[in-house]
PDB file of C-alpha atoms in Angstrom:
ATOM      1  CA  THR A  44      74.822 -26.380  69.900  1.00 56.00           C
ATOM      2  CA  LYS A  45      74.140 -23.193  68.093  1.00 56.00           C
ATOM      3  CA  PRO A  46      77.141 -21.520  66.381  1.00 55.00           C
ATOM      4  CA  THR A  47      78.010 -18.165  67.869  1.00 55.00           C
ATOM      5  CA  ARG A  48      78.379 -15.056  65.781  1.00 51.00           C
ATOM      6  CA  PRO A  49      81.730 -13.326  65.898  1.00 51.00           C
ATOM      7  CA  THR A  50      81.705 -10.020  67.695  1.00 49.00           C
ATOM      8  CA  MET A  51      83.897  -6.950  67.498  1.00 46.00           C
ATOM      9  CA  MET A  52      85.424  -7.786  70.857  1.00 47.00           C
ATOM     10  CA  THR A  53      88.856  -9.377  71.055  1.00 50.00           C
ATOM     11  CA  ASN A  54      89.714 -12.356  73.206  1.00 53.00           C
ATOM     12  CA  ARG A  55      90.672 -10.124  76.100  1.00 56.00           C
ATOM     13  CA  GLY A  56      87.277  -8.423  75.972  1.00 56.00           C
ATOM     14  CA  GLU A  57      88.383  -5.047  74.669  1.00 58.00           C
ATOM     15  CA  ASN A  58      87.132  -3.169  71.668  1.00 59.00           C
ATOM     16  CA  PRO A  59      89.724  -3.054  68.817  1.00 58.00           C
ATOM     17  CA  SER A  60      88.925   0.607  68.113  1.00 60.00           C
ATOM     18  CA  SER A  61      89.952   1.523  71.675  1.00 63.00           C
ATOM     19  CA  LYS A  62      93.564   0.413  71.128  1.00 70.00           C
ATOM     20  CA  ARG A  63      96.106   3.199  71.171  1.00 75.00           C
ATOM     21  CA  VAL A  64      97.786   3.953  67.882  1.00 70.00           C
ATOM     22  CA  ASP A  65     101.440   4.805  67.833  1.00 74.00           C
ATOM     23  CA  PRO A  66     101.724   8.508  66.831  1.00 71.00           C
ATOM     24  CA  ASN A  67     104.771   7.801  64.653  1.00 74.00           C
ATOM     25  CA  THR A  68     102.898   5.115  62.727  1.00 80.00           C
ATOM     26  CA  GLN A  69      99.895   7.385  62.361  1.00 76.00           C
ATOM     27  CA  LEU A  70     102.068  10.244  61.104  1.00 80.00           C
ATOM     28  CA  LEU A  71     103.773   7.918  58.628  1.00 83.00           C
ATOM     29  CA  ASP A  72     100.371   6.726  57.353  1.00 83.00           C
ATOM     30  CA  VAL A  73      99.199  10.311  56.848  1.00 82.00           C
ATOM     31  CA  TYR A  74     102.428  11.170  55.040  1.00 85.00           C
ATOM     32  CA  LEU A  75     102.098   8.128  52.753  1.00 87.00           C
ATOM     33  CA  PHE A  76      98.476   9.011  52.009  1.00 86.00           C
ATOM     34  CA  GLU A  77      99.426  12.619  51.241  1.00 86.00           C
ATOM     35  CA  THR A  78     102.204  11.438  48.923  1.00 89.00           C
ATOM     36  CA  GLN A  79      99.839   9.057  47.145  1.00 89.00           C
ATOM     37  CA  VAL A  80      97.237  11.805  46.624  1.00 87.00           C
ATOM     38  CA  ARG A  81      99.969  14.091  45.253  1.00 89.00           C
ATOM     39  CA  LYS A  82     101.185  11.384  42.830  1.00 92.00           C
ATOM     40  CA  THR A  83      97.657  10.645  41.686  1.00 89.00           C
ATOM     41  CA  LEU A  84      96.980  14.340  41.135  1.00 88.00           C
ATOM     42  CA  GLU A  85     100.177  14.685  39.085  1.00 90.00           C
ATOM     43  CA  GLU A  86      99.138  11.683  36.979  1.00 91.00           C
ATOM     44  CA  VAL A  87      95.651  13.100  36.419  1.00 89.00           C
ATOM     45  CA  VAL A  88      97.077  16.482  35.381  1.00 88.00           C
ATOM     46  CA  ARG A  89      99.568  14.770  33.059  1.00 92.00           C
ATOM     47  CA  LYS A  90      96.761  12.811  31.382  1.00 89.00           C
ATOM     48  CA  LYS A  91      94.709  15.987  31.086  1.00 89.00           C
ATOM     49  CA  ARG A  92      97.558  17.734  29.257  1.00 91.00           C
ATOM     50  CA  LYS A  93      98.067  14.729  26.993  1.00 91.00           C
ATOM     51  CA  TYR A  94      94.414  14.458  25.971  1.00 89.00           C
ATOM     52  CA  SER A  95      94.067  18.241  25.633  1.00 90.00           C
ATOM     53  CA  THR A  96      97.015  18.211  23.236  1.00 91.00           C
ATOM     54  CA  ILE A  97      95.426  15.392  21.251  1.00 89.00           C
ATOM     55  CA  LEU A  98      92.117  17.257  21.084  1.00 89.00           C
ATOM     56  CA  TRP A  99      93.709  20.531  19.948  1.00 92.00           C
ATOM     57  CA  THR A 100      95.764  18.675  17.342  1.00 91.00           C
ATOM     58  CA  LEU A 101      92.615  17.050  15.969  1.00 89.00           C
ATOM     59  CA  ILE A 102      90.774  20.377  15.884  1.00 90.00           C
ATOM     60  CA  ILE A 103      93.680  22.108  14.086  1.00 91.00           C
ATOM     61  CA  PHE A 104      93.916  19.312  11.502  1.00 88.00           C
ATOM     62  CA  CYS A 105      90.160  19.431  11.026  1.00 88.00           C
ATOM     63  CA  ASN A 106      90.220  23.195  10.432  1.00 90.00           C
ATOM     64  CA  LEU A 107      93.190  23.004   8.059  1.00 88.00           C
ATOM     65  CA  SER A 108      91.617  20.237   6.016  1.00 86.00           C
ATOM     66  CA  LEU A 109      88.293  22.101   5.906  1.00 86.00           C
ATOM     67  CA  ILE A 110      90.029  25.268   4.672  1.00 88.00           C
ATOM     68  CA  ASN A 111      91.918  23.242   2.072  1.00 84.00           C
ATOM     69  CA  PHE A 112      88.719  21.494   0.976  1.00 81.00           C
ATOM     70  CA  VAL A 113      86.812  24.779   0.571  1.00 83.00           C
ATOM     71  CA  TYR A 114      89.760  26.344  -1.277  1.00 83.00           C
ATOM     72  CA  GLN A 115      90.030  23.421  -3.700  1.00 78.00           C
ATOM     73  CA  TYR A 116      86.274  23.293  -4.189  1.00 76.00           C
ATOM     74  CA  PHE A 117      85.968  26.930  -5.209  1.00 78.00           C
ATOM     75  CA  THR A 118      89.230  27.268  -7.135  1.00 78.00           C
ATOM     76  CA  SER A 119      89.124  24.055  -9.129  1.00 68.00           C
ATOM     77  CA  SER A 120      90.391  24.262 -12.696  1.00 60.00           C
ATOM     78  CA  GLU A 121      87.210  22.699 -14.037  1.00 55.00           C
ATOM     79  CA  THR A 122      85.284  25.547 -15.662  1.00 48.00           C
ATOM     80  CA  ASN A 123      81.985  23.756 -16.257  1.00 46.00           C
ATOM     81  CA  TYR A 124      81.721  22.124 -12.872  1.00 46.00           C
ATOM     82  CA  SER A 125      78.263  21.988 -11.393  1.00 47.00           C
ATOM     83  CA  PRO A 126      78.185  19.958  -8.159  1.00 51.00           C
ATOM     84  CA  GLY A 127      75.815  17.120  -8.997  1.00 48.00           C
ATOM     85  CA  PHE A 128      73.020  19.004 -10.770  1.00 46.00           C
ATOM     86  CA  GLY A 129      73.950  17.605 -14.181  1.00 45.00           C
ATOM     87  CA  ILE A 130      73.563  14.083 -12.842  1.00 48.00           C
ATOM     88  CA  LEU A 131      70.083  14.869 -11.550  1.00 47.00           C
ATOM     89  CA  LEU A 132      68.988  16.415 -14.842  1.00 48.00           C
ATOM     90  CA  GLU A 133      70.819  13.759 -16.927  1.00 51.00           C
ATOM     91  CA  ASN A 134      72.072  16.248 -19.468  1.00 52.00           C
ATOM     92  CA  GLU A 135      75.658  16.460 -18.334  1.00 51.00           C
ATOM     93  CA  PRO A 136      78.094  17.003 -21.187  1.00 53.00           C
ATOM     94  CA  LYS A 137      80.285  14.008 -22.013  1.00 53.00           C
ATOM     95  CA  ASN A 138      83.557  15.941 -21.897  1.00 52.00           C
ATOM     96  CA  GLN A 139      82.940  17.482 -18.460  1.00 51.00           C
ATOM     97  CA  GLN A 140      85.136  16.102 -15.697  1.00 52.00           C
ATOM     98  CA  LYS A 141      83.556  15.306 -12.370  1.00 57.00           C
ATOM     99  CA  HIS A 142      84.990  16.777  -9.219  1.00 58.00           C
ATOM    100  CA  PRO A 143      86.913  13.882  -7.633  1.00 63.00           C
ATOM    101  CA  ILE A 144      85.313  12.583  -4.462  1.00 66.00           C
ATOM    102  CA  PHE A 145      88.162  10.472  -3.114  1.00 69.00           C
ATOM    103  CA  THR A 146      91.025  12.907  -2.861  1.00 74.00           C
ATOM    104  CA  PHE A 147      93.536  13.175  -0.098  1.00 77.00           C
ATOM    105  CA  THR A 148      91.907  16.385   1.134  1.00 76.00           C
ATOM    106  CA  ASN A 149      88.425  14.870   1.307  1.00 79.00           C
ATOM    107  CA  LEU A 150      89.702  11.733   3.012  1.00 83.00           C
ATOM    108  CA  PHE A 151      91.693  13.783   5.529  1.00 83.00           C
ATOM    109  CA  LEU A 152      88.690  15.996   6.247  1.00 84.00           C
ATOM    110  CA  PHE A 153      86.458  12.968   6.786  1.00 87.00           C
ATOM    111  CA  LEU A 154      88.985  11.263   9.078  1.00 87.00           C
ATOM    112  CA  SER A 155      89.642  14.361  11.159  1.00 87.00           C
ATOM    113  CA  LEU A 156      85.921  15.072  11.626  1.00 89.00           C
ATOM    114  CA  THR A 157      85.348  11.423  12.561  1.00 91.00           C
ATOM    115  CA  CYS A 158      88.186  11.519  15.111  1.00 89.00           C
ATOM    116  CA  VAL A 159      86.862  14.694  16.748  1.00 89.00           C
ATOM    117  CA  PHE A 160      83.361  13.207  16.865  1.00 91.00           C
ATOM    118  CA  LEU A 161      84.649   9.975  18.426  1.00 89.00           C
ATOM    119  CA  PHE A 162      86.778  11.885  20.938  1.00 87.00           C
ATOM    120  CA  PHE A 163      83.668  13.554  22.347  1.00 88.00           C
ATOM    121  CA  SER A 164      81.207  10.682  21.895  1.00 88.00           C
ATOM    122  CA  LEU A 165      83.426   8.071  23.562  1.00 87.00           C
ATOM    123  CA  GLY A 166      83.735  10.276  26.631  1.00 85.00           C
ATOM    124  CA  TYR A 167      87.422  11.124  26.477  1.00 83.00           C
ATOM    125  CA  TYR A 168      86.637  14.802  26.918  1.00 87.00           C
ATOM    126  CA  SER A 169      84.393  14.349  29.938  1.00 84.00           C
ATOM    127  CA  ASP A 170      86.536  11.673  31.596  1.00 83.00           C
ATOM    128  CA  LYS A 171      90.100  12.695  30.893  1.00 82.00           C
ATOM    129  CA  ILE A 172      89.882  16.488  30.603  1.00 83.00           C
ATOM    130  CA  MET A 173      86.888  17.579  32.686  1.00 84.00           C
ATOM    131  CA  GLY A 174      87.374  14.767  35.227  1.00 80.00           C
ATOM    132  CA  ALA A 175      90.819  16.106  36.086  1.00 76.00           C
ATOM    133  CA  ASN A 176      89.295  19.413  37.132  1.00 78.00           C
ATOM    134  CA  ASN A 177      86.991  17.647  39.587  1.00 84.00           C
ATOM    135  CA  TYR A 178      89.603  15.378  41.205  1.00 84.00           C
ATOM    136  CA  ILE A 179      90.507  17.642  44.159  1.00 85.00           C
ATOM    137  CA  SER A 180      86.879  18.519  44.901  1.00 86.00           C
ATOM    138  CA  ARG A 181      85.885  14.831  44.916  1.00 87.00           C
ATOM    139  CA  CYS A 182      88.878  13.993  47.081  1.00 86.00           C
ATOM    140  CA  ASN A 183      88.013  16.775  49.552  1.00 86.00           C
ATOM    141  CA  ARG A 184      84.366  15.702  49.650  1.00 88.00           C
ATOM    142  CA  THR A 185      85.510  12.261  50.777  1.00 85.00           C
ATOM    143  CA  LEU A 186      88.142  13.538  53.204  1.00 85.00           C
ATOM    144  CA  ARG A 187      85.685  15.940  54.839  1.00 85.00           C
ATOM    145  CA  THR A 188      84.220  13.010  56.795  1.00 83.00           C
ATOM    146  CA  PHE A 189      87.609  12.677  58.509  1.00 81.00           C
ATOM    147  CA  ASN A 190      87.845  16.453  59.166  1.00 84.00           C
ATOM    148  CA  ILE A 191      90.729  16.923  56.750  1.00 85.00           C
ATOM    149  CA  TYR A 192      91.056  18.329  53.258  1.00 84.00           C
ATOM    150  CA  TYR A 193      93.721  18.426  50.578  1.00 85.00           C
ATOM    151  CA  ASP A 194      95.040  21.864  49.677  1.00 85.00           C
ATOM    152  CA  GLY A 195      95.870  21.901  45.965  1.00 80.00           C
ATOM    153  CA  LYS A 196      98.194  24.898  46.174  1.00 83.00           C
ATOM    154  CA  SER A 197     100.461  23.684  48.967  1.00 85.00           C
ATOM    155  CA  GLN A 198      99.755  19.994  48.187  1.00 81.00           C
ATOM    156  CA  LYS A 199      99.318  19.180  51.877  1.00 85.00           C
ATOM    157  CA  LEU A 200      96.618  17.592  53.982  1.00 84.00           C
ATOM    158  CA  ILE A 201      95.130  20.137  56.362  1.00 85.00           C
ATOM    159  CA  THR A 202      93.068  19.364  59.450  1.00 84.00           C
ATOM    160  CA  LEU A 203      89.712  21.088  59.696  1.00 79.00           C
ATOM    161  CA  PRO A 204      88.364  22.402  62.997  1.00 80.00           C
ATOM    162  CA  LYS A 205      86.146  19.880  64.788  1.00 72.00           C
ATOM    163  CA  ASN A 206      82.835  21.716  64.252  1.00 64.00           C
ATOM    164  CA  SER A 207      83.444  22.964  60.701  1.00 55.00           C
ATOM    165  CA  TYR A 208      81.574  20.111  59.060  1.00 54.00           C
ATOM    166  CA  LYS A 209      78.217  18.875  60.242  1.00 54.00           C
ATOM    167  CA  ARG A 210      76.128  16.351  58.429  1.00 53.00           C
ATOM    168  CA  SER A 211      72.706  17.533  57.469  1.00 46.00           C
TER     169      SER A 211
END
């Protein structure tokens, strides 16, 4: 005999989607969903603040180290300093001191610029900071198929009128 394919009908011959849902259970499910969306939104906003603080800290350190580097470069105590031209011409005086390359300021400037570059190139800015701004709109785009949307101000699920959303 040929195996039969399972159908959406139950043993009693009724469609499972036609079963009545208890209103209290349905209300509890909506409340739990609303609470979960609220918790997720709070977590996304918390991560956004955290990564924004990290980004601003990196930018401030980068600016401070750049200012310090420029200040030290132009106010160095070396009177005969020419940045690398003596090496190219090979007539650099023997008693002239070279400007040190590996100083704390130069290392800090390099590390802070590298961290800012990696922050943007690894996608932390687009995912963690800009993605948080789009969370409610993406959530509402999905919920629109069920004729509900999430209001960010009141943090409640609101039912849309039946004909407010039509698929095109």
